[in-house]
Amino acid sequence: MLSNFKIVLVETSHPGNIGGVARAMKNMTLSELCLVTPKTFPSADATSRAAGSDDILSSATVYETLQEAIADCQVVLGASARDRTISWPEVTARECAEKFVKPAENQSRDKIAIVFGRENSGLKNHELDLCHYLLRIPCNSDYSSLNLAAAVQVVAYELFVASGQQTKSTIGDKNEDNLASAKQMELFYEHLQQTLADIGFLHVDKSQSIMRRLRRIYNRVALDTKEVDILRGILRFSQTHNDK
Ligand code: SAH
């Protein structure tokens, strides 16, 4: 799904970071890693930090120049933490994902490179000149430089979310049962009102305002048929109990 994206790392010094990037990529279903003159690669440190994503490392391509690494790309984004004197068009990681990740049925054939800089000095201006956009991860303005692998992780996560691959949360999900009908709800409210009267909580004749509030509570949660049955079961139980 994200197969038209490639991650390009320029002159990475710490091989462990390359492994961390591979792991972040695989977690988020990215697979194409390009390395421009890495200081040390391959490396045991990279493999150990990759922790099971070494397939990304073994298929990584090493280039002599950034130009070669991005030669097949239609869109190039340079990730930078720093404010630049020249202003490149800027997108946040989320905007990048929203703009460039296309739904599966409308998969873009454009190849998109996201370029990350050196740990100690980032990307140089002449490298950003090769980029169409500057990509920024919004964060603390007094301390804005993320670790390289962490920066890739955030961007890859945004791409993953935008690609719609995340499993939906179950919070607020209703189960399979149908929502209770208006008739079932009315019977429930009558039953509730009667029970509250039976236990002496209210007088049926003077209960309009409290019943209205109780309706508001129950209507807010959109009860299904099984849930109404359970509530009515409780009411029946409390009535029988009260009779004893
Ligand atoms: N000290 C360097 C930053 C190095 S961090 C500097 O001054 O630029 C290594 C790389 O991670 C950066 O080159 C950039 O590609 C990426 N990165 C780190 N923090 C980022 C942020 N807040 N937004 C975008 N990219 C970031």
Coordinates of N, CA and C and ligand atoms in Angstrom, one line a residue:
M1 N 0.8 -1.2 0.0 CA 0.0 0.0 0.0 C 0.9 1.3 0.0
L2 N 1.9 1.2 0.8 CA 2.8 2.4 0.8 C 4.0 2.1 -0.1
S3 N 3.9 1.2 -1.1 CA 5.0 0.8 -1.8 C 5.6 1.9 -2.7
N4 N 4.9 3.0 -2.9 CA 5.5 4.0 -3.7 C 6.3 5.0 -2.9
F5 N 6.4 4.7 -1.6 CA 7.3 5.6 -0.8 C 8.6 5.0 -0.5
K6 N 9.7 5.8 -0.6 CA 11.0 5.3 -0.1 C 11.5 6.3 0.9
I7 N 12.3 5.7 1.9 CA 12.9 6.5 2.9 C 14.4 6.6 2.5
V8 N 14.9 7.8 2.5 CA 16.3 8.0 2.1 C 17.0 8.6 3.3
L9 N 18.1 8.0 3.7 CA 18.9 8.5 4.8 C 20.3 9.0 4.3
V10 N 20.6 10.3 4.6 CA 21.8 10.8 4.1 C 22.9 10.8 5.1
E11 N 24.0 10.2 4.7 CA 25.3 10.1 5.6 C 25.0 9.8 7.0
T12 N 24.3 8.8 7.3 CA 24.0 8.4 8.7 C 25.3 8.0 9.4
S13 N 25.6 8.5 10.6 CA 26.8 8.2 11.3 C 26.7 6.9 12.1
H14 N 25.5 6.7 12.8 CA 25.4 5.6 13.7 C 24.6 4.5 13.1
P15 N 25.3 3.4 12.8 CA 24.6 2.2 12.2 C 23.4 1.8 13.0
G16 N 23.4 1.9 14.3 CA 22.3 1.6 15.1 C 21.0 2.3 14.7
N17 N 21.2 3.6 14.3 CA 20.0 4.3 13.8 C 19.5 3.8 12.5
I18 N 20.3 3.2 11.7 CA 19.8 2.6 10.4 C 19.0 1.4 10.8
G19 N 19.4 0.6 11.8 CA 18.6 -0.5 12.2 C 17.3 0.0 12.8
G20 N 17.3 1.1 13.6 CA 16.1 1.6 14.2 C 15.1 2.1 13.1
V21 N 15.7 2.7 12.1 CA 14.8 3.1 10.9 C 14.2 1.9 10.3
A22 N 15.0 0.9 10.0 CA 14.4 -0.3 9.4 C 13.2 -0.9 10.2
R23 N 13.4 -0.9 11.5 CA 12.3 -1.4 12.4 C 11.1 -0.5 12.3
A24 N 11.3 0.8 12.4 CA 10.2 1.7 12.3 C 9.5 1.6 11.0
M25 N 10.2 1.4 9.9 CA 9.6 1.2 8.6 C 8.8 0.0 8.5
K26 N 9.3 -1.2 9.0 CA 8.6 -2.4 8.9 C 7.3 -2.4 9.7
N27 N 7.4 -1.8 10.9 CA 6.2 -1.7 11.7 C 5.1 -1.0 11.0
M28 N 5.5 0.0 10.1 CA 4.5 0.8 9.5 C 4.3 0.4 8.0
T29 N 4.8 -0.8 7.6 CA 4.6 -1.3 6.3 C 5.3 -0.6 5.1
L30 N 6.4 0.1 5.5 CA 7.2 0.7 4.5 C 8.3 -0.3 4.2
S31 N 8.8 -0.3 2.9 CA 9.9 -1.4 2.7 C 11.1 -0.9 2.0
E32 N 11.0 0.3 1.4 CA 12.2 0.7 0.5 C 13.1 1.7 1.2
L33 N 14.3 1.2 1.6 CA 15.2 2.0 2.3 C 16.4 2.3 1.4
C34 N 16.8 3.6 1.3 CA 17.9 4.0 0.5 C 18.9 4.7 1.4
L35 N 20.2 4.4 1.3 CA 21.2 4.9 2.1 C 22.2 5.7 1.2
V36 N 22.4 6.9 1.5 CA 23.4 7.7 0.8 C 24.7 7.8 1.6
T37 N 25.7 7.2 1.1 CA 27.0 7.1 1.8 C 27.0 7.0 3.3
P38 N 26.4 5.9 3.8 CA 26.4 5.8 5.3 C 27.8 5.6 5.8
K39 N 28.0 6.0 7.0 CA 29.4 5.9 7.5 C 29.8 4.4 7.7
T40 N 28.9 3.6 8.2 CA 29.2 2.1 8.4 C 28.0 1.3 8.0
F41 N 28.1 0.6 6.9 CA 27.0 -0.3 6.6 C 27.5 -1.3 5.5
P42 N 27.1 -2.6 5.7 CA 26.3 -3.2 6.8 C 27.1 -3.2 8.1
S43 N 26.3 -3.5 9.1 CA 26.9 -3.4 10.5 C 26.1 -4.3 11.4
A44 N 26.8 -4.9 12.4 CA 26.1 -5.7 13.4 C 25.2 -4.9 14.2
D45 N 25.6 -3.6 14.5 CA 24.7 -2.7 15.3 C 23.4 -2.5 14.6
A46 N 23.5 -2.2 13.3 CA 22.3 -2.0 12.5 C 21.4 -3.2 12.6
T47 N 22.0 -4.4 12.4 CA 21.2 -5.6 12.4 C 20.6 -5.9 13.7
S48 N 21.3 -5.6 14.8 CA 20.8 -5.9 16.1 C 19.6 -4.9 16.4
R49 N 19.8 -3.6 16.1 CA 18.7 -2.7 16.3 C 17.5 -2.9 15.4
A50 N 17.7 -3.6 14.2 CA 16.6 -3.8 13.3 C 15.6 -4.9 13.9
A51 N 16.2 -5.7 14.8 CA 15.3 -6.7 15.5 C 14.2 -7.3 14.7
G52 N 14.6 -8.1 13.7 CA 13.6 -8.8 12.9 C 13.2 -8.1 11.6
S53 N 13.7 -6.9 11.5 CA 13.3 -6.2 10.2 C 14.6 -6.2 9.3
D54 N 15.5 -7.2 9.5 CA 16.7 -7.2 8.7 C 16.5 -7.4 7.2
D55 N 15.3 -7.9 6.9 CA 15.0 -8.0 5.4 C 15.0 -6.6 4.8
I56 N 14.6 -5.5 5.6 CA 14.6 -4.2 5.0 C 16.1 -3.8 4.8
L57 N 16.9 -4.2 5.8 CA 18.4 -3.8 5.7 C 19.0 -4.5 4.5
S58 N 18.7 -5.8 4.3 CA 19.4 -6.6 3.3 C 18.9 -6.1 1.9
S59 N 17.7 -5.5 1.8 CA 17.2 -5.1 0.5 C 17.5 -3.6 0.3
A60 N 18.2 -2.9 1.3 CA 18.5 -1.5 1.2 C 19.5 -1.3 0.1
T61 N 19.3 -0.1 -0.6 CA 20.3 0.2 -1.6 C 21.2 1.3 -1.2
V62 N 22.5 1.2 -1.4 CA 23.4 2.2 -1.0 C 23.8 3.1 -2.3
Y63 N 23.7 4.4 -2.1 CA 24.0 5.3 -3.2 C 25.2 6.2 -2.9
E64 N 25.9 6.7 -3.9 CA 27.0 7.6 -3.7 C 26.5 9.0 -3.5
T65 N 25.3 9.4 -4.2 CA 24.8 10.7 -4.1 C 23.3 10.7 -3.8
L66 N 22.8 11.8 -3.3 CA 21.4 12.0 -3.0 C 20.7 12.0 -4.4
Q67 N 21.3 12.7 -5.4 CA 20.6 12.8 -6.7 C 20.3 11.4 -7.2
E68 N 21.3 10.5 -7.1 CA 21.0 9.1 -7.6 C 19.9 8.4 -6.8
A69 N 19.9 8.7 -5.5 CA 18.9 8.0 -4.7 C 17.4 8.4 -5.0
I70 N 17.3 9.7 -5.5 CA 15.9 10.2 -5.7 C 15.6 10.3 -7.2
A71 N 16.5 9.7 -8.0 CA 16.4 9.9 -9.5 C 15.1 9.4 -10.0
D72 N 14.5 8.3 -9.4 CA 13.3 7.8 -10.0 C 12.0 8.4 -9.3
C73 N 12.2 9.4 -8.5 CA 11.0 9.9 -7.7 C 10.4 11.2 -8.3
Q74 N 9.1 11.3 -8.3 CA 8.4 12.4 -8.8 C 8.3 13.5 -7.7
V75 N 8.2 13.1 -6.5 CA 8.0 14.0 -5.4 C 9.1 13.7 -4.3
V76 N 9.8 14.7 -3.9 CA 10.8 14.6 -2.9 C 10.6 15.5 -1.7
L77 N 10.5 15.0 -0.5 CA 10.4 15.8 0.7 C 11.6 15.6 1.6
G78 N 12.1 16.8 2.1 CA 13.3 16.7 2.9 C 12.8 17.0 4.4
A79 N 13.1 16.1 5.3 CA 12.7 16.2 6.7 C 13.8 17.1 7.4
S80 N 13.3 18.1 8.0 CA 14.2 19.0 8.8 C 13.6 19.6 10.0
A81 N 14.4 19.6 11.0 CA 13.9 20.2 12.3 C 14.2 21.7 12.4
R82 N 15.1 22.1 11.5 CA 15.6 23.5 11.7 C 14.9 24.5 10.8
D83 N 14.7 25.7 11.3 CA 14.2 26.8 10.5 C 15.3 27.2 9.5
R84 N 14.8 27.5 8.3 CA 15.8 27.8 7.2 C 15.6 29.2 6.8
T85 N 16.7 29.9 6.4 CA 16.6 31.3 6.0 C 15.8 31.3 4.7
I86 N 16.1 30.4 3.8 CA 15.3 30.3 2.5 C 14.0 29.5 2.9
S87 N 12.8 30.0 2.4 CA 11.7 29.2 2.8 C 11.2 28.3 1.7
W88 N 11.3 27.0 1.9 CA 10.8 26.0 1.1 C 9.3 25.8 1.4
P89 N 8.5 25.4 0.5 CA 7.1 25.0 0.9 C 7.2 24.0 2.0
E90 N 6.4 24.2 3.0 CA 6.5 23.3 4.2 C 5.3 22.5 4.4
V91 N 5.4 21.3 4.8 CA 4.3 20.5 5.3 C 4.7 19.8 6.6
T92 N 3.7 19.6 7.4 CA 3.9 18.7 8.6 C 3.9 17.3 8.2
A93 N 4.3 16.4 9.1 CA 4.2 15.0 8.8 C 2.8 14.5 8.4
R94 N 1.9 15.1 9.2 CA 0.5 14.7 8.9 C 0.0 15.2 7.6
E95 N 0.3 16.5 7.3 CA -0.1 17.0 6.0 C 0.5 16.2 4.8
C96 N 1.8 15.8 5.0 CA 2.4 15.1 4.0 C 1.7 13.8 3.7
A97 N 1.3 13.1 4.8 CA 0.5 11.8 4.7 C -0.8 12.1 4.0
E98 N -1.5 13.1 4.5 CA -2.8 13.4 3.9 C -2.7 13.8 2.4
K99 N -1.7 14.4 2.1 CA -1.5 14.9 0.7 C -1.1 13.8 -0.3
F100 N -0.2 12.9 0.2 CA 0.5 12.0 -0.7 C 0.0 10.6 -0.6
V101 N -0.6 10.2 0.5 CA -1.1 8.8 0.5 C -2.4 8.7 -0.1
K102 N -2.5 7.8 -1.2 CA -3.8 7.7 -1.9 C -4.4 6.4 -1.5
P103 N -5.8 6.4 -1.6 CA -6.5 5.2 -1.3 C -6.1 4.1 -2.2
A104 N -6.2 2.8 -1.8 CA -5.7 1.6 -2.6 C -6.2 1.6 -4.0
E105 N -7.5 2.0 -4.1 CA -8.2 1.9 -5.4 C -7.7 3.0 -6.4
N106 N -7.0 4.0 -5.8 CA -6.6 5.1 -6.5 C -5.1 5.3 -6.4
Q107 N -4.4 4.2 -6.2 CA -3.0 4.2 -5.9 C -2.2 5.0 -6.9
S108 N -1.5 6.0 -6.4 CA -0.7 6.9 -7.3 C 0.5 6.1 -7.8
R109 N 0.9 6.4 -9.0 CA 2.1 5.7 -9.5 C 3.4 6.6 -9.3
D110 N 3.1 7.8 -8.7 CA 4.2 8.7 -8.4 C 5.1 8.1 -7.3
K111 N 6.3 8.1 -7.5 CA 7.2 7.6 -6.5 C 7.6 8.8 -5.6
I112 N 7.5 8.6 -4.3 CA 7.8 9.7 -3.3 C 8.9 9.3 -2.4
A113 N 9.9 10.2 -2.3 CA 11.0 10.0 -1.4 C 10.9 10.9 -0.2
I114 N 11.2 10.4 0.9 CA 11.3 11.2 2.1 C 12.7 11.1 2.6
V115 N 13.4 12.3 2.6 CA 14.8 12.3 2.9 C 15.1 12.8 4.3
F116 N 16.0 12.1 5.0 CA 16.3 12.4 6.4 C 17.8 12.7 6.4
G117 N 18.2 13.7 7.3 CA 19.6 14.1 7.3 C 20.5 13.5 8.3
R118 N 21.7 14.0 8.4 CA 22.7 13.5 9.3 C 22.3 13.7 10.8
E119 N 22.7 12.8 11.6 CA 22.4 13.0 13.1 C 22.9 14.3 13.6
N120 N 24.2 14.7 13.2 CA 24.8 15.9 13.8 C 24.5 17.2 13.1
S121 N 24.2 17.1 11.8 CA 24.0 18.4 11.1 C 22.8 18.4 10.2
G122 N 22.0 17.4 10.1 CA 20.8 17.4 9.3 C 21.1 17.4 7.8
L123 N 20.2 18.1 7.1 CA 20.3 18.2 5.6 C 20.9 19.5 5.3
K124 N 21.8 19.6 4.3 CA 22.4 20.8 3.9 C 21.4 21.5 2.9
N125 N 21.6 22.8 2.8 CA 20.7 23.6 1.9 C 20.7 23.1 0.4
H126 N 21.9 22.7 0.0 CA 22.0 22.2 -1.4 C 21.3 20.9 -1.6
E127 N 21.1 20.1 -0.5 CA 20.3 18.9 -0.5 C 18.8 19.2 -0.5
L128 N 18.5 20.2 0.3 CA 17.1 20.7 0.3 C 16.6 21.3 -1.0
D129 N 17.6 21.8 -1.8 CA 17.3 22.3 -3.1 C 16.8 21.2 -4.0
L130 N 17.1 20.0 -3.7 CA 16.6 18.9 -4.5 C 15.2 18.4 -4.1
C131 N 14.7 19.1 -3.0 CA 13.4 18.6 -2.5 C 12.3 19.6 -2.9
H132 N 11.1 19.0 -3.1 CA 9.9 19.9 -3.4 C 9.3 20.5 -2.2
Y133 N 9.4 19.8 -1.1 CA 8.8 20.3 0.2 C 9.8 20.0 1.3
L134 N 9.7 20.9 2.3 CA 10.3 20.6 3.6 C 9.3 20.0 4.5
L135 N 9.7 18.9 5.1 CA 8.7 18.2 6.0 C 9.2 18.4 7.5
R136 N 8.2 18.9 8.3 CA 8.5 19.2 9.6 C 7.6 18.4 10.6
I137 N 8.2 17.8 11.6 CA 7.5 17.2 12.7 C 7.2 18.2 13.7
P138 N 6.0 18.6 14.0 CA 5.8 19.7 15.0 C 6.2 19.2 16.3
C139 N 6.9 20.0 17.1 CA 7.3 19.6 18.4 C 7.8 20.8 19.2
N140 N 8.4 20.6 20.4 CA 8.9 21.7 21.2 C 9.8 22.6 20.5
S141 N 9.4 23.9 20.3 CA 10.2 24.8 19.5 C 11.6 25.0 20.1
D142 N 11.7 24.8 21.5 CA 13.0 24.9 22.1 C 13.9 23.7 22.0
Y143 N 13.3 22.6 21.5 CA 14.1 21.4 21.4 C 13.5 20.5 20.4
S144 N 13.8 20.9 19.1 CA 12.9 20.3 18.0 C 13.6 19.2 17.2
S145 N 14.8 18.8 17.6 CA 15.5 17.8 16.9 C 15.3 16.4 17.4
L146 N 14.5 15.6 16.7 CA 14.3 14.2 17.1 C 15.5 13.3 16.8
N147 N 15.6 12.2 17.4 CA 16.5 11.2 17.0 C 16.1 10.7 15.6
L148 N 17.1 10.4 14.8 CA 16.8 10.0 13.4 C 15.7 9.0 13.3
A149 N 15.9 7.9 14.0 CA 14.9 6.7 13.9 C 13.6 7.2 14.4
A150 N 13.6 8.0 15.5 CA 12.3 8.5 16.0 C 11.6 9.4 15.0
A151 N 12.4 10.2 14.3 CA 11.7 11.0 13.2 C 11.1 10.2 12.1
V152 N 11.9 9.2 11.7 CA 11.3 8.3 10.7 C 10.0 7.6 11.2
Q153 N 10.1 7.2 12.5 CA 8.9 6.5 13.1 C 7.7 7.4 13.0
V154 N 7.8 8.7 13.4 CA 6.6 9.5 13.4 C 6.1 9.7 12.0
V155 N 7.0 9.9 11.0 CA 6.5 10.1 9.6 C 5.9 8.8 9.1
A156 N 6.5 7.7 9.4 CA 6.0 6.4 8.9 C 4.6 6.1 9.5
Y157 N 4.5 6.5 10.8 CA 3.2 6.3 11.5 C 2.1 7.1 10.8
E158 N 2.4 8.3 10.5 CA 1.4 9.2 9.8 C 1.0 8.6 8.4
L159 N 2.0 8.1 7.7 CA 1.7 7.5 6.4 C 0.8 6.2 6.6
F160 N 1.2 5.5 7.6 CA 0.4 4.2 7.9 C -1.1 4.6 8.2
V161 N -1.2 5.6 9.1 CA -2.6 5.9 9.5 C -3.4 6.4 8.2
A162 N -2.7 7.3 7.5 CA -3.4 7.8 6.3 C -3.7 6.8 5.3
S163 N -3.0 5.7 5.3 CA -3.2 4.6 4.3 C -4.4 3.7 4.7
G164 N -5.0 4.0 5.9 CA -6.2 3.3 6.3 C -6.0 1.9 6.8
Q165 N -4.7 1.5 7.1 CA -4.4 0.1 7.4 C -4.6 -0.2 8.9
Q166 N -4.8 0.9 9.7 CA -5.0 0.6 11.1 C -6.3 -0.1 11.4
T167 N -6.2 -1.0 12.4 CA -7.5 -1.7 12.8 C -8.3 -0.7 13.6
K168 N -9.6 -0.6 13.3 CA -10.4 0.4 14.0 C -10.5 0.1 15.5
S169 N -10.5 1.2 16.3 CA -10.7 1.0 17.7 C -12.1 0.4 18.0
T170 N -12.2 -0.3 19.1 CA -13.5 -0.9 19.4 C -14.3 0.0 20.4
I171 N -13.7 1.1 20.8 CA -14.4 2.0 21.7 C -15.6 2.6 21.0
G172 N -16.7 2.4 21.7 CA -18.0 3.0 21.2 C -18.6 2.1 20.1
D173 N -18.0 0.9 19.8 CA -18.6 0.0 18.9 C -19.8 -0.7 19.5
K174 N -20.8 -0.8 18.8 CA -22.0 -1.5 19.3 C -21.8 -3.0 18.9
N175 N -22.5 -3.8 19.6 CA -22.4 -5.2 19.3 C -23.3 -5.5 18.1
E176 N -23.6 -6.8 17.9 CA -24.3 -7.2 16.7 C -25.8 -6.9 16.9
D177 N -26.3 -6.7 18.1 CA -27.8 -6.6 18.3 C -28.3 -5.2 17.8
N178 N -29.6 -5.3 17.3 CA -30.2 -4.1 16.8 C -30.5 -3.1 17.8
L179 N -30.5 -1.9 17.5 CA -30.9 -0.8 18.4 C -32.3 -1.0 18.8
A180 N -32.7 -0.7 20.0 CA -34.0 -0.9 20.5 C -34.9 0.1 19.7
S181 N -36.2 -0.4 19.5 CA -37.1 0.5 18.7 C -37.7 1.5 19.7
A182 N -38.4 2.5 19.1 CA -39.1 3.5 19.9 C -40.1 2.8 20.8
K183 N -40.8 1.8 20.3 CA -41.9 1.1 21.1 C -41.2 0.4 22.3
Q184 N -40.1 -0.3 22.0 CA -39.4 -1.0 23.1 C -38.9 0.0 24.2
M185 N -38.5 1.2 23.7 CA -38.0 2.2 24.7 C -39.1 2.7 25.5
E186 N -40.3 3.0 24.8 CA -41.5 3.5 25.6 C -41.9 2.5 26.7
L187 N -41.9 1.2 26.3 CA -42.3 0.1 27.3 C -41.3 0.1 28.4
F188 N -40.0 0.3 28.1 CA -39.0 0.4 29.1 C -39.2 1.6 30.0
Y189 N -39.5 2.8 29.5 CA -39.7 4.0 30.3 C -40.9 3.8 31.2
E190 N -42.0 3.2 30.7 CA -43.2 2.9 31.5 C -42.8 2.0 32.7
H191 N -42.1 1.0 32.3 CA -41.7 0.0 33.3 C -40.8 0.7 34.4
L192 N -39.9 1.5 33.9 CA -39.0 2.2 34.8 C -39.8 3.1 35.8
Q193 N -40.7 3.9 35.2 CA -41.5 4.8 35.9 C -42.3 4.1 37.0
Q194 N -42.9 3.0 36.6 CA -43.7 2.2 37.5 C -42.9 1.7 38.7
T195 N -41.7 1.1 38.3 CA -40.8 0.6 39.3 C -40.4 1.7 40.3
L196 N -40.0 2.8 39.8 CA -39.6 3.9 40.6 C -40.7 4.4 41.6
A197 N -41.9 4.3 41.0 CA -43.1 4.6 41.9 C -43.3 3.6 43.0
D198 N -43.1 2.3 42.5 CA -43.4 1.2 43.5 C -42.4 1.2 44.6
I199 N -41.1 1.6 44.3 CA -40.2 1.6 45.5 C -40.2 3.0 46.2
G200 N -41.1 3.8 45.8 CA -41.3 5.1 46.5 C -40.4 6.2 46.1
F201 N -39.7 6.0 45.0 CA -38.7 7.0 44.6 C -39.4 8.2 44.0
L202 N -40.5 8.0 43.3 CA -41.3 9.1 42.7 C -42.8 8.8 42.7
H203 N -43.6 9.9 42.5 CA -45.0 9.7 42.3 C -45.3 9.8 40.8
V204 N -46.0 8.8 40.3 CA -46.3 8.7 38.9 C -46.8 10.1 38.4
D205 N -47.7 10.7 39.1 CA -48.3 12.0 38.7 C -47.3 13.1 38.7
K206 N -46.3 13.1 39.5 CA -45.4 14.2 39.6 C -44.0 13.9 39.1
S207 N -43.9 13.0 38.1 CA -42.6 12.5 37.7 C -42.1 13.0 36.4
Q208 N -42.8 14.0 35.8 CA -42.5 14.3 34.4 C -41.1 14.8 34.2
S209 N -40.6 15.7 35.2 CA -39.3 16.2 34.9 C -38.2 15.2 35.1
I210 N -38.3 14.4 36.1 CA -37.3 13.4 36.4 C -37.3 12.3 35.2
M211 N -38.5 12.0 34.8 CA -38.6 11.0 33.7 C -38.0 11.6 32.4
R212 N -38.1 12.9 32.2 CA -37.5 13.5 31.0 C -36.0 13.4 31.1
R213 N -35.5 13.6 32.3 CA -34.0 13.5 32.4 C -33.5 12.1 32.3
L214 N -34.3 11.1 32.8 CA -33.9 9.7 32.6 C -33.9 9.3 31.2
R215 N -34.9 9.8 30.5 CA -35.0 9.5 29.0 C -33.7 10.1 28.3
R216 N -33.4 11.3 28.7 CA -32.2 11.9 28.1 C -30.9 11.0 28.3
I217 N -30.8 10.5 29.5 CA -29.6 9.6 29.9 C -29.7 8.4 29.0
Y218 N -30.8 7.7 28.9 CA -30.9 6.4 28.2 C -30.8 6.7 26.7
N219 N -31.4 7.7 26.2 CA -31.3 8.0 24.8 C -29.9 8.3 24.3
R220 N -29.1 8.9 25.2 CA -27.7 9.2 24.9 C -26.9 8.0 24.6
V221 N -27.2 6.9 25.2 CA -26.3 5.7 25.0 C -26.8 4.7 23.9
A222 N -27.9 5.1 23.3 CA -28.4 4.2 22.2 C -28.5 2.8 22.5
L223 N -29.4 2.4 23.4 CA -29.5 1.0 23.8 C -29.9 0.0 22.7
D224 N -29.3 -1.2 22.8 CA -29.8 -2.2 21.8 C -30.8 -3.1 22.5
T225 N -31.4 -4.0 21.7 CA -32.5 -4.7 22.3 C -32.1 -5.6 23.5
K226 N -30.9 -6.2 23.4 CA -30.5 -7.0 24.5 C -30.3 -6.2 25.8
E227 N -29.7 -5.0 25.6 CA -29.5 -4.1 26.8 C -30.8 -3.7 27.4
V228 N -31.8 -3.4 26.6 CA -33.1 -3.1 27.1 C -33.7 -4.3 27.9
D229 N -33.5 -5.5 27.3 CA -34.0 -6.7 28.0 C -33.3 -6.8 29.4
I230 N -32.0 -6.5 29.5 CA -31.3 -6.7 30.7 C -31.9 -5.6 31.7
L231 N -32.0 -4.4 31.3 CA -32.5 -3.4 32.2 C -33.9 -3.7 32.7
R232 N -34.8 -4.2 31.8 CA -36.1 -4.6 32.2 C -36.1 -5.8 33.2
G233 N -35.1 -6.7 33.0 CA -34.9 -7.8 33.9 C -34.6 -7.3 35.3
I234 N -33.7 -6.3 35.3 CA -33.4 -5.7 36.6 C -34.6 -5.1 37.3
L235 N -35.4 -4.4 36.5 CA -36.6 -3.7 37.0 C -37.6 -4.8 37.6
R236 N -37.7 -5.9 36.8 CA -38.6 -7.0 37.2 C -38.1 -7.5 38.6
F237 N -36.8 -7.7 38.6 CA -36.2 -8.3 39.8 C -36.5 -7.4 41.0
S238 N -36.2 -6.1 40.8 CA -36.4 -5.2 41.9 C -37.8 -5.1 42.4
Q239 N -38.8 -5.3 41.4 CA -40.2 -5.2 41.8 C -40.5 -6.5 42.6
T240 N -40.1 -7.7 42.2 CA -40.3 -8.9 42.9 C -39.7 -8.8 44.3
H241 N -38.5 -8.3 44.3 CA -37.8 -8.1 45.6 C -38.6 -7.2 46.6
N242 N -39.1 -6.1 46.0 CA -39.9 -5.1 46.7 C -41.2 -5.7 47.3
D243 N -41.8 -6.6 46.5 CA -43.0 -7.2 46.9 C -42.9 -8.1 48.1
K244 N -41.7 -8.7 48.3 CA -41.5 -9.7 49.4 C -41.5 -9.1 50.8
Ligands
SAH1 N1 21.1 18.3 14.5 C1 20.4 18.1 13.3 C2 19.2 17.3 13.4 C3 19.5 15.9 13.2 S1 18.2 14.8 13.5 C4 20.0 19.5 12.7 O1 20.4 20.5 13.3 O2 19.4 19.6 11.7 C5 18.4 13.8 12.1 C6 17.3 14.0 11.1 O3 16.1 13.6 11.6 C7 17.1 15.4 10.6 O4 18.1 15.7 9.6 C8 15.7 15.3 10.0 O5 15.8 14.7 8.7 C9 15.1 14.4 11.0 N2 14.3 15.2 12.1 C10 14.6 15.3 13.4 N3 13.8 16.1 14.0 C11 12.9 16.5 13.1 C12 11.7 17.3 13.1 N4 11.3 17.9 14.2 N5 11.0 17.5 11.9 C13 11.4 16.9 10.8 N6 12.5 16.1 10.7 C14 13.2 15.9 11.8

